[in-house]
mmCIF file of C-alpha atoms in Angstrom:
data_model
loop_
_atom_site.group_PDB
_atom_site.id
_atom_site.type_symbol
_atom_site.label_atom_id
_atom_site.label_comp_id
_atom_site.label_asym_id
_atom_site.label_seq_id
_atom_site.Cartn_x
_atom_site.Cartn_y
_atom_site.Cartn_z
ATOM 1 C CA UNK L 6 13.683 -11.025 4.049
ATOM 2 C CA UNK L 7 15.506 -7.683 3.884
ATOM 3 C CA UNK L 8 13.939 -4.234 4.070
ATOM 4 C CA UNK L 9 15.295 -1.201 2.210
ATOM 5 C CA UNK L 10 14.443 2.429 1.461
ATOM 6 C CA UNK L 11 14.274 3.307 -2.244
ATOM 7 C CA UNK L 12 13.265 6.224 -4.468
ATOM 8 C CA UNK L 13 11.642 6.076 -7.894
ATOM 9 C CA UNK L 14 13.846 7.026 -10.829
ATOM 10 C CA UNK L 15 12.720 9.677 -13.291
ATOM 11 C CA UNK L 16 15.186 9.442 -16.114
ATOM 12 C CA UNK L 17 18.365 8.598 -14.230
ATOM 13 C CA UNK L 18 17.640 10.784 -11.188
ATOM 14 C CA UNK L 19 16.041 9.704 -7.889
ATOM 15 C CA UNK L 20 12.854 11.656 -7.305
ATOM 16 C CA UNK L 21 10.431 12.229 -4.449
ATOM 17 C CA UNK L 22 10.452 10.589 -1.061
ATOM 18 C CA UNK L 23 11.945 7.220 -0.141
ATOM 19 C CA UNK L 24 9.589 4.274 0.348
ATOM 20 C CA UNK L 25 10.185 1.038 2.257
ATOM 21 C CA UNK L 26 10.333 -2.220 0.287
ATOM 22 C CA UNK L 27 11.261 -5.799 1.035
ATOM 23 C CA UNK L 28 13.529 -7.991 -1.049
ATOM 24 C CA UNK L 29 15.186 -11.389 -0.904
ATOM 25 C CA UNK L 30 18.635 -10.117 -1.944
ATOM 26 C CA UNK L 31 21.142 -8.186 0.141
ATOM 27 C CA UNK L 32 21.228 -4.704 -1.390
ATOM 28 C CA UNK L 33 23.393 -1.646 -0.830
ATOM 29 C CA UNK L 34 22.739 2.052 -1.371
ATOM 30 C CA UNK L 35 23.060 2.941 -5.050
ATOM 31 C CA UNK L 36 21.866 -0.388 -6.452
ATOM 32 C CA UNK L 37 18.876 -0.420 -8.776
ATOM 33 C CA UNK L 38 15.734 -2.487 -8.137
ATOM 34 C CA UNK L 39 12.471 -3.052 -9.989
ATOM 35 C CA UNK L 40 8.959 -3.357 -8.552
ATOM 36 C CA UNK L 41 6.046 -5.551 -9.662
ATOM 37 C CA UNK L 42 4.835 -2.879 -12.116
ATOM 38 C CA UNK L 43 8.246 -2.624 -13.794
ATOM 39 C CA UNK L 44 9.186 0.731 -12.259
ATOM 40 C CA UNK L 45 12.881 1.269 -11.578
ATOM 41 C CA UNK L 46 13.986 2.470 -8.156
ATOM 42 C CA UNK L 47 17.326 3.207 -6.547
ATOM 43 C CA UNK L 48 18.237 2.042 -3.057
ATOM 44 C CA UNK L 49 18.989 5.111 -0.938
ATOM 45 C CA UNK L 50 19.543 3.662 2.530
ATOM 46 C CA UNK L 51 20.981 0.612 4.162
ATOM 47 C CA UNK L 52 18.533 -2.006 5.514
ATOM 48 C CA UNK L 53 15.812 -0.686 7.813
ATOM 49 C CA UNK L 54 14.003 -2.134 10.789
ATOM 50 C CA UNK L 55 10.256 -2.697 10.429
ATOM 51 C CA UNK L 56 7.515 -3.767 12.835
ATOM 52 C CA UNK L 57 6.636 -7.417 12.300
ATOM 53 C CA UNK L 58 2.893 -6.750 12.385
ATOM 54 C CA UNK L 59 3.064 -4.664 9.185
ATOM 55 C CA UNK L 60 5.828 -6.554 7.345
ATOM 56 C CA UNK L 61 3.364 -8.405 5.097
ATOM 57 C CA UNK L 62 2.006 -5.078 3.789
ATOM 58 C CA UNK L 63 5.355 -3.927 2.365
ATOM 59 C CA UNK L 64 5.751 -4.236 -1.439
ATOM 60 C CA UNK L 65 8.372 -6.618 -2.800
ATOM 61 C CA UNK L 66 11.158 -5.555 -5.187
ATOM 62 C CA UNK L 67 13.969 -7.444 -6.870
ATOM 63 C CA UNK L 68 17.403 -6.423 -8.091
ATOM 64 C CA UNK L 69 17.362 -4.879 -11.572
ATOM 65 C CA UNK L 70 19.483 -6.607 -14.200
ATOM 66 C CA UNK L 71 20.207 -4.500 -17.278
ATOM 67 C CA UNK L 72 19.429 -6.659 -20.356
ATOM 68 C CA UNK L 73 22.043 -4.822 -22.464
ATOM 69 C CA UNK L 74 24.805 -5.420 -19.901
ATOM 70 C CA UNK L 75 23.767 -9.063 -19.556
ATOM 71 C CA UNK L 76 24.070 -9.649 -23.334
ATOM 72 C CA UNK L 77 27.532 -8.068 -23.485
ATOM 73 C CA UNK L 78 28.836 -10.459 -20.804
ATOM 74 C CA UNK L 79 27.995 -13.509 -22.938
#
């Protein structure tokens, strides 16, 4: 499991503070992710180190795939 820092997007701009999330994919700064509620976030930092005793309390995100871009590839 990988841990990242990400900010919520308001419009197309990152807003507020960065929060720590975990994800299965390897992500880089600038990539977009989506949380369980459907909110879009942008990765702002490279992977972070986290204490193992609190790792299960970190929310999970997954890489965002733009449905419009996916249709145009087909």
